[in-house]
Coordinates of C-alpha atoms and ligand atoms in Angstrom, one line a residue:
X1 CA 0.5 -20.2 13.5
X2 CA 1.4 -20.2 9.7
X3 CA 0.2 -17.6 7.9
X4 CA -2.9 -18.9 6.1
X5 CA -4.3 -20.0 9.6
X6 CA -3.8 -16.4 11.0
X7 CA -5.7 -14.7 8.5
X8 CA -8.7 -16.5 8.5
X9 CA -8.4 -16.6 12.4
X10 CA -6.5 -13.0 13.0
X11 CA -8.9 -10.9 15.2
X12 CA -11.7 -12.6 15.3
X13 CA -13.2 -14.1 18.1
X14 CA -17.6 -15.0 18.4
X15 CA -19.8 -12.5 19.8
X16 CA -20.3 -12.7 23.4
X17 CA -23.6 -11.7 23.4
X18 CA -24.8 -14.2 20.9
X19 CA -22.0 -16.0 19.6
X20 CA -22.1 -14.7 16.0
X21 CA -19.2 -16.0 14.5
X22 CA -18.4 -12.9 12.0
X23 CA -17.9 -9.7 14.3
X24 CA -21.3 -7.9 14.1
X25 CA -21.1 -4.4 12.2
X26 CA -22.0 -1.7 15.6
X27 CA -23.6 0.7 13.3
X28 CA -23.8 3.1 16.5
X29 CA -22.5 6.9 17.1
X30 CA -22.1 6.2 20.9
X31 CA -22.7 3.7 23.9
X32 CA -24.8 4.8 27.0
X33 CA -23.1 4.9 30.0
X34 CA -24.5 3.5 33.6
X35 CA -23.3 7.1 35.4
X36 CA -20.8 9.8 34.1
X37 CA -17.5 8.1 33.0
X38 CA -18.6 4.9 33.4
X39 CA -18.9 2.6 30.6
X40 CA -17.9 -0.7 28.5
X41 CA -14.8 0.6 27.3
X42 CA -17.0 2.9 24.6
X43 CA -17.3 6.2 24.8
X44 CA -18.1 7.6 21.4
X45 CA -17.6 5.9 18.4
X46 CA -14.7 8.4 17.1
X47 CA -13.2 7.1 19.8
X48 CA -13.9 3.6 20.2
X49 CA -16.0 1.3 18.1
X50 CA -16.4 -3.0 18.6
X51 CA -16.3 -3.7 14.3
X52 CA -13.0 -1.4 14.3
X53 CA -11.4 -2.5 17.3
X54 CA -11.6 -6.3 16.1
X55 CA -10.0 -5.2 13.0
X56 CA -7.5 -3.5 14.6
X57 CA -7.0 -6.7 16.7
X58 CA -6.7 -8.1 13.4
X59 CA -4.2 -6.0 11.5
X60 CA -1.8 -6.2 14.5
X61 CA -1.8 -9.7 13.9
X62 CA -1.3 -10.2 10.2
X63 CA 1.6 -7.8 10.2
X64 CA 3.4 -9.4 13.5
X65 CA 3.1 -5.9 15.3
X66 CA 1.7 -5.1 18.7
X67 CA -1.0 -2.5 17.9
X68 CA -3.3 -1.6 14.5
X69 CA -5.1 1.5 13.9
X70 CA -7.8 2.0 11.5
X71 CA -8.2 4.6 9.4
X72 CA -11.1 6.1 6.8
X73 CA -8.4 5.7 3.6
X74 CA -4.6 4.9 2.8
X75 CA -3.9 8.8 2.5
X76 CA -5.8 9.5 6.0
X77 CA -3.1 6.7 7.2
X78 CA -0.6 8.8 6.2
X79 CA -1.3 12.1 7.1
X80 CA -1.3 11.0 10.7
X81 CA 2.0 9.7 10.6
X82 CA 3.5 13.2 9.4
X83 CA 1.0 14.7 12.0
X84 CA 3.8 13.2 14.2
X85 CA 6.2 16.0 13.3
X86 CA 6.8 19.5 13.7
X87 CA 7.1 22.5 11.1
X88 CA 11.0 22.0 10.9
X89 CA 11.6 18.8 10.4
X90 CA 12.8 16.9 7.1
X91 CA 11.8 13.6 5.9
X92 CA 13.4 11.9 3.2
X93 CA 10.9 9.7 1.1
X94 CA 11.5 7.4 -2.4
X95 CA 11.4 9.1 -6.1
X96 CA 8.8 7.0 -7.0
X97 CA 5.6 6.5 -4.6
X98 CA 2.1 6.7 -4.9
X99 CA 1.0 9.9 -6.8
X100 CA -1.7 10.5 -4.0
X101 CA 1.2 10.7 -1.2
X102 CA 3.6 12.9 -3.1
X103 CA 0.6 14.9 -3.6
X104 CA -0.2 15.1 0.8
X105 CA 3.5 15.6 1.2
X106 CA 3.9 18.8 -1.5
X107 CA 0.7 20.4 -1.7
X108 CA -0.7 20.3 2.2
X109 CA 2.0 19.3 4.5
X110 CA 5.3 21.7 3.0
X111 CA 3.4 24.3 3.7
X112 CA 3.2 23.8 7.3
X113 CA 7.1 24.2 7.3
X114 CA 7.9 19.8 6.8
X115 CA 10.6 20.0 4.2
X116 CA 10.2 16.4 2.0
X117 CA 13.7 14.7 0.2
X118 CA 12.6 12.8 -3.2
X119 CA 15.4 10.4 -3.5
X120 CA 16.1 6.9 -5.5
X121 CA 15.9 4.4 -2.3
X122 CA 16.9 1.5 -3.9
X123 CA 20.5 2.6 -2.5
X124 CA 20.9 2.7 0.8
X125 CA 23.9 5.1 0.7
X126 CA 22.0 7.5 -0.9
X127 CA 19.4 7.9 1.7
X128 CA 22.1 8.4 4.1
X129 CA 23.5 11.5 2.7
X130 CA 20.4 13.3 2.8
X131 CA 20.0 12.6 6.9
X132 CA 20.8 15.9 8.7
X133 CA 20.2 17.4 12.5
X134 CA 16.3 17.7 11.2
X135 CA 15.6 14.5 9.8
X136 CA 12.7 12.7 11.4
X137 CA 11.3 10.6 9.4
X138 CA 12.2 7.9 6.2
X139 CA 8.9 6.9 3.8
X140 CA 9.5 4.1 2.2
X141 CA 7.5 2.4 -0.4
X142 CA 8.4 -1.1 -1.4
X143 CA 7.9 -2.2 -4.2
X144 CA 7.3 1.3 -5.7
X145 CA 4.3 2.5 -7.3
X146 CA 3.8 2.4 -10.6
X147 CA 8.1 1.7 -11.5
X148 CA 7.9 -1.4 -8.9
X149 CA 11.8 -0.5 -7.2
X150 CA 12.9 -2.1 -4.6
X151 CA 14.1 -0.9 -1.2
X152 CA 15.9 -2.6 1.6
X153 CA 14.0 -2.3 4.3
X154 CA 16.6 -3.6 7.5
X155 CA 19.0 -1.2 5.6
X156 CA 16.4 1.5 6.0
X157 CA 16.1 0.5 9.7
X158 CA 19.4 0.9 10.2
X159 CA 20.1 4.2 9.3
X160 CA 17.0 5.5 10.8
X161 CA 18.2 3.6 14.3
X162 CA 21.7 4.9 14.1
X163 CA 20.3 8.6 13.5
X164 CA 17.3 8.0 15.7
X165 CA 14.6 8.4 13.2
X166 CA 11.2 6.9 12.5
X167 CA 10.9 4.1 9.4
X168 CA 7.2 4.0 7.6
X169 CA 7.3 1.9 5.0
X170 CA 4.2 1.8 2.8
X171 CA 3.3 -1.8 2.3
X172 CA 0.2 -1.8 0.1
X173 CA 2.0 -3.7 -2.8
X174 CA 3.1 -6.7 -1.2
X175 CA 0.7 -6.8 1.5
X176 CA 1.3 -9.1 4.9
X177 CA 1.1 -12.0 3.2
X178 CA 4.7 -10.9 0.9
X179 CA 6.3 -9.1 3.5
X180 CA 6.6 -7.6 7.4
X181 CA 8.3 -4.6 7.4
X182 CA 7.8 -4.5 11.3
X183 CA 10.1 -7.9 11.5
X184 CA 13.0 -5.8 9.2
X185 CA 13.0 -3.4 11.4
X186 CA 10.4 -0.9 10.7
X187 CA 8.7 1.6 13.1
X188 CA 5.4 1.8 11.1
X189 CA 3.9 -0.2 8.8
X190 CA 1.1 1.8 6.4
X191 CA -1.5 0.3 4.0
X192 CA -4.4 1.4 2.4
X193 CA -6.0 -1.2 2.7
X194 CA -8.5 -0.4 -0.2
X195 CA -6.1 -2.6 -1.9
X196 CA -5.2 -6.5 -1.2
X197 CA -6.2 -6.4 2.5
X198 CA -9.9 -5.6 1.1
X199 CA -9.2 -7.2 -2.1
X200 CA -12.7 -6.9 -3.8
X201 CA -13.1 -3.1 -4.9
X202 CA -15.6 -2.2 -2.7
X203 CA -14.0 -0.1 0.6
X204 CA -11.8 2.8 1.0
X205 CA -9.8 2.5 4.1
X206 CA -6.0 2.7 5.7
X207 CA -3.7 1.1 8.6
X208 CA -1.3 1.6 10.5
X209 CA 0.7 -1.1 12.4
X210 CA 3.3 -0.5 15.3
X211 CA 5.0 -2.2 18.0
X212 CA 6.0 0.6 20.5
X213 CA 3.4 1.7 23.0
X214 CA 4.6 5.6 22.8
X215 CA 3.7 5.6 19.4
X216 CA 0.4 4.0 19.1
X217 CA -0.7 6.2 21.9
X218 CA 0.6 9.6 19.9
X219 CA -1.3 8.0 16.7
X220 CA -4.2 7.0 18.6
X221 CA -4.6 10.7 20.0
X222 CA -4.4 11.9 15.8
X223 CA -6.7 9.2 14.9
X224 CA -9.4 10.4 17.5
X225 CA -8.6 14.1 17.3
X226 CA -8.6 14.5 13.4
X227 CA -11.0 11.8 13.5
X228 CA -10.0 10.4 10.3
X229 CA -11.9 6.8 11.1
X230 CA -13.4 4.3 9.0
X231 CA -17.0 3.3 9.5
X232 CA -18.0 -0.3 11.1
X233 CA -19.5 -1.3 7.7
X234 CA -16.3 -0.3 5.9
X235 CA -14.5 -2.3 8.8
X236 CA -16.2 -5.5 8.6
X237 CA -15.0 -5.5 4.9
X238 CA -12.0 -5.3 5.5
X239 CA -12.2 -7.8 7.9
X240 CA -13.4 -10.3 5.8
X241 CA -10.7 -9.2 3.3
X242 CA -8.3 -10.3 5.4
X243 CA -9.8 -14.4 5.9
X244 CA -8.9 -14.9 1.9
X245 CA -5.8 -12.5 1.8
X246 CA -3.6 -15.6 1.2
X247 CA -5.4 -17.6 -1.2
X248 CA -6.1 -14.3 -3.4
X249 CA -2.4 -13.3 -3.1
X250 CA -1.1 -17.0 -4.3
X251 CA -3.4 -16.9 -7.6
X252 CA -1.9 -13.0 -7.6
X253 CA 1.3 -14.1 -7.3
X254 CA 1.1 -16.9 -10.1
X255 CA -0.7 -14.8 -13.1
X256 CA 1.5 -12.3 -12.1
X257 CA 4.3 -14.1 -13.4
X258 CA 2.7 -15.5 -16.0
X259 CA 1.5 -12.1 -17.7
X260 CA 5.0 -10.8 -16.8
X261 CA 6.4 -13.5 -18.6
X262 CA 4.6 -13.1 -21.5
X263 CA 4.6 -9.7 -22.0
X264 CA 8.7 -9.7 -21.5
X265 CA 8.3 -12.2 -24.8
X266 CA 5.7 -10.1 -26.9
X267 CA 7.4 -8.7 -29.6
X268 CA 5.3 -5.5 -29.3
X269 CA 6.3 -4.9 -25.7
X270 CA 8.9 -2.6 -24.4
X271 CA 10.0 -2.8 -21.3
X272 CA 8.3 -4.9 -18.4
X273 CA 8.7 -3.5 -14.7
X274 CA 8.0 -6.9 -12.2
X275 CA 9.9 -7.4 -9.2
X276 CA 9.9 -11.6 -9.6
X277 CA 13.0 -11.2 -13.0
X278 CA 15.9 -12.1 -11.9
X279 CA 17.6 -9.4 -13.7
X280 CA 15.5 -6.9 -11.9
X281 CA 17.6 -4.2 -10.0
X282 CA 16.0 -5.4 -7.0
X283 CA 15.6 -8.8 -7.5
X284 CA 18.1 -10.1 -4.5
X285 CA 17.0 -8.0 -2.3
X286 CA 13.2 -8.2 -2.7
X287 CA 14.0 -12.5 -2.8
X288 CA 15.4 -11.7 1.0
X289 CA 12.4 -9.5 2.4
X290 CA 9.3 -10.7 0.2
X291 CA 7.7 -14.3 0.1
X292 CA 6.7 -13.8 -3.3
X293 CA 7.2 -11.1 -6.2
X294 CA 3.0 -9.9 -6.7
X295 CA 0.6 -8.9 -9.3
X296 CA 1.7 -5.5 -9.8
X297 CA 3.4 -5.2 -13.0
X298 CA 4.4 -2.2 -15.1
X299 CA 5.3 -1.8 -18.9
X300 CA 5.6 -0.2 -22.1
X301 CA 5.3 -0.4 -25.7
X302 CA 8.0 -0.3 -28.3
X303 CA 5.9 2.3 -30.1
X304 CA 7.1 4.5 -27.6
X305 CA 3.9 6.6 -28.1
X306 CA 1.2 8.1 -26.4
X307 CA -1.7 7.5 -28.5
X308 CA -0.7 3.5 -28.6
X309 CA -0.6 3.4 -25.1
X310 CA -3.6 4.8 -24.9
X311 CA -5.4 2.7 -27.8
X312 CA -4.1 -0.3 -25.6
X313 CA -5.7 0.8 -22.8
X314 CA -9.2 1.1 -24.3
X315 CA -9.1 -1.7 -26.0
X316 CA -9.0 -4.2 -22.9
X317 CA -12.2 -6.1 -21.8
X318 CA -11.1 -8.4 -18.8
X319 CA -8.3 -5.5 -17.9
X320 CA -11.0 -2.5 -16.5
X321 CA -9.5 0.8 -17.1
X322 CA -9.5 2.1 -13.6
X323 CA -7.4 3.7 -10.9
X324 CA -6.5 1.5 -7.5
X325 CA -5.5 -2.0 -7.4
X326 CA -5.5 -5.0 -5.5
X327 CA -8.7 -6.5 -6.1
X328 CA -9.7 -9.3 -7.3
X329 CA -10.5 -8.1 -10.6
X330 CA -7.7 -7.4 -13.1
X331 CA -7.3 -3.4 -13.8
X332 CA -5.3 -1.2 -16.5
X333 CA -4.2 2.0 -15.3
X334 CA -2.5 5.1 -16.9
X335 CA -0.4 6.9 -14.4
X336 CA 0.5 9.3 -16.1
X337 CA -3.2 11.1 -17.0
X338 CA -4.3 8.5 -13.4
X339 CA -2.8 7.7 -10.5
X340 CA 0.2 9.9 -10.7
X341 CA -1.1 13.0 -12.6
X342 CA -0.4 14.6 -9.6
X343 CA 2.9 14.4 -9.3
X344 CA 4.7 17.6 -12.0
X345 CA 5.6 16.1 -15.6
X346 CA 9.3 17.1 -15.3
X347 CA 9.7 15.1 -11.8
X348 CA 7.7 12.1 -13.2
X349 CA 9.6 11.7 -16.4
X350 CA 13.2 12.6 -14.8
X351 CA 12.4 9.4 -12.2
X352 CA 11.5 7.3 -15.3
X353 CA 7.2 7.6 -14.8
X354 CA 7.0 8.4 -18.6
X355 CA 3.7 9.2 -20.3
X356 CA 3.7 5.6 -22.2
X357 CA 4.2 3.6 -19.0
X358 CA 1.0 1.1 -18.8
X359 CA 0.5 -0.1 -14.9
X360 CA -1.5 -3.5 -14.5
X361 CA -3.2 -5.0 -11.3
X362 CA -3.2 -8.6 -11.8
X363 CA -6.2 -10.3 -10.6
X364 CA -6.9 -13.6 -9.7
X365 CA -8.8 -14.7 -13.1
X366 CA -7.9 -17.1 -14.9
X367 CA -4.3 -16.3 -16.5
X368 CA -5.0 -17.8 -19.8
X369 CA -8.3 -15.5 -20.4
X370 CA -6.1 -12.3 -18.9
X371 CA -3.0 -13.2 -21.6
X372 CA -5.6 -13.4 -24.7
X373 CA -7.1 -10.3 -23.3
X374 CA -4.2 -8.4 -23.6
X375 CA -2.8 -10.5 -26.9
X376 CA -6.4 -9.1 -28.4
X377 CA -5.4 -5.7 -27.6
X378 CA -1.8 -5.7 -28.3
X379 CA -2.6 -6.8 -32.1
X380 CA -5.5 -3.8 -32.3
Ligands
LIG401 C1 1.0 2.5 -2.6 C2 -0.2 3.3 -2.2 N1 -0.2 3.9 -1.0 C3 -1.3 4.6 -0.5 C4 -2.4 4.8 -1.3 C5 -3.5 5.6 -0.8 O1 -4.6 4.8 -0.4 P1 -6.1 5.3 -0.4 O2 -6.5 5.4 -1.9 O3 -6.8 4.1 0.3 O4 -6.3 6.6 0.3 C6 -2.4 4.1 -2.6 C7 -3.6 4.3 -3.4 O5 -3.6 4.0 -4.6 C8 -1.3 3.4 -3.0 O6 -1.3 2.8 -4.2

C-alpha cells in the first residue's frame, strides 16, 4: 500500500455492531463480564479500550512496526520508555531535544539513580565514546528541536546493536509520513502525537511504536500500571489525524521551503535553521532517511537582540505566538522564555539555543499570506 492509502485506511475497519464507518468513541470505564474473568477482551478501560486499540492498530501501521501503544501525552510516552531501566543505568541522549524531555530526564528520572549523556548526535563517533558497561539506552531526536540537527538513525542502530542497547528515536518532527525510524533500525519509535499525527491543535497525546513482542509486553505492563492513557475522545482525534497526515504534510513540506527560502534571502534575517538547504550539516544524511525536509524551521535576526526578537514575535497575525507545533495553523514560538525555558541558560546557549533564536511551525496556509505576514513584521 503506498502511503497515502495507508493512512486514510491504517486501523480502521466498520463497526461490527452497526457498521459505522469511523470507530465509535467507547466513552466507558469498564465492560461487564458474563462470569468472573470472562469477557470480550475488555476488562477495564486502563487496560483495554475499543477507540484506543483501533488507534493503536493504526499507529503500528503508519510507522511499519508490529505493535502501537497509546499514551495520554508525548512526555507520558517517554517516561515509560526510561521506566524500562534500572537506577544504574546510563543513557546517552542528543544536545538539543525537546525542552520538556530534558526536563523528565534531569529533574524526575536522575534522581532515581538513571545517569543521562547530553551529546551532539549528528556524529556518530561521538555517541560511541560515551557507551560504557551501563549504557542502556540511546534517545535520539531527529530532526532536533528547536536547532533542527540531524542524526543518522541506521548509524544509531548500529552502535546500539553491536553494544546491545535500546534505540528510541523521537520522531515528532518528521512524522511517518517523512521517515520510519523502525525500518533504520530503531527499537522504539516515540511521538507526541499532539503534533502532525493530530495535526489540528486540539489533543494532547503520545505513541509508542515497536516491533519485538518482549518489549511491547514490558511497555504494555507501564502503560496499564502507571496508567498514563489517553481518553477514547482524545483517541478518535488522533485517529482522524492520521486519514489527512499526508496531504497536511505535502502543503507542510512545500511552504516550508518556501518561507525557508525566503527568509535565507531577507536582508534582515540571520541565520535560518531548515533541514531541506543543501548546505545544511545534515543535509545528506536527512536526504537518505527523510522523504521530505518539513515545516519546522528555526532562525534569527541580524539584530542579534532580544528585544527584536521579541518585537518580531508580537507583531505576527497569521504566525500565533504559541508553544507546540504541527498543526495546521502556522505558530511563532520563543524557546528560549517557551518551549525550552526549562532547559539551564548556560547548557542552552553552549549547544547554540540562544535567547534570539525564533522557532516557526509551518502550517498549511497559504505560503504567500504566511511570507507577507512575516515581511509585515520583519519591517515593524
Ligand atoms: C519533539 C517533541 N517531543 C516530545 C514532546 C512532548 O509531547 P507532549 O507535549 O505531547 O507531551 C514535544 C512537545 O512539544 C516535542 O516537540
Amino acid at each position: 500500500m503506498k502511503l497515502g492509502t495507508k493512512f486514510i485506511h491504517a486501523g480502521a475497519e466498520p463497526d461490527p455492531s452497526t457498521g459505522a464507518i469511523m470507530t465509535p468513541i467507547f466513552q466507558t470505564s469498564t465492560y461487564v463480564q458474563s462470569a468472573p474473568g470472562v469477557n470480550k477482551g475488555f476488562e477495564y478501560a486502563r487496560s483495554q479500550n475499543p477507540t484506543r486499540k483501533a488507534l493503536e492498530e493504526a499507529l503500528a501501521i503508519i510507522e511499519n512496526g508490529k505493535y502501537g501503544l497509546a499514551f495520554s501525552s508525548g512526555v507520558a510516552a517517554t517516561d515509560a520508555v526510561i521506566k524500562l531501566l534500572e537506577p544504574g543505568d546510563e543513557i546517552i541522549a542528543g544536545n538539543d531535544m525537546y525542552g520538556g524531555t530534558y526536563r523528565l530526564f534531569s529533574k524526575v528520572f536522575e534522581k532515581f539513580g538513571l545517569k543521562f549523556h547530553y551529546v551532539d548526535m549528528t556524529d556518530a563517533a561521538n555517541v560511541r565514546s560515551f557507551v560504557n558497561k551501563n549504557t542502556k539506552l540511546i534517545w535520539a531526536e531527529t530532526p532536533t528541536n528547536p536547532l533542527i540537527n540531524i542524526t543518522d538513525i541506521a548509524a544509531m542502530a548500529a552502535i546500539a546493536k553491536e553494544h546491545k542497547l535500546l534505540l528510541c528515536v523521537d520522531n515528532t518532527f518528521a512524522s511517518p509520513y517523512l521517515q520510519n525510524p523502525l525500518d533504520l533500525g530503531a527499537d522504539i519509535v516515540m511521538h507526541s502525537s499532539t503534533k502532525y499525527l493530530g495535526g489540528h491543535s486540539d489533543v494532547i497525546q503520545g505513541a509508542l511504536i515497536m516491533n519485538d513482542t518482549g518489549l511491547r509486553e514490558k511497555l504494555y505492563f507501564i502503560q496499564k500500571s502507571c496508567g498514563a492513557v489517553p481518553g477514547p475522545m482524545d483517541c478518535f482525534l488522533v485517529l482522524r489525524g492520521i486519514k489527512t497526515l499526508h496531504v497536511r504534510m505535502q502543503r507542510h513540506c512545500e511552504n516550508g521551503e518556501k518561507i525557508a527560502h525566503y527568509l535565507r534571502n531577507h536582508s534582515k534575517v540571520g541565520k535560518v535553521y531548515w533541514c531541506g538547504f543543501e548546505d545544511h550539516a545534515g543535509y545528506n544524511i536527512a536526504k537518505r532517511q527523510m522523504r521530505g525536509f518539513g515545516g519546522m524551521i528555526s532562525f534569527t535576526l541580524k539584530d542579534e537582540n532580544e528585544h527584536a526578537a521579541r518585537k518580531l514575535m508580537s507583531s505576527t497575525k497569521l504566525f500565533s505566538l504559541a508553544e507546540s507545533l504541527g498543526g495546521v495553523e502556522s505558530l511563532i514560538n520563543h524557546p528560549a522564555s517557551m518551549t525550552h525555558a526549562s532547559i539551564p541558560r548556560e547548557e542552552r546557549i553552549k549547544n547554540g539555543l540562544t535567547d534570539t533564536l525564533i522557532r516557526l511551525s509551518v502550517g498549511i496556509e497559504d505560503a504567500e499570506d504566511l511570507i507577507e505576514d512575516l515581511e509585515k513584521a520583519l519591517n515593524i
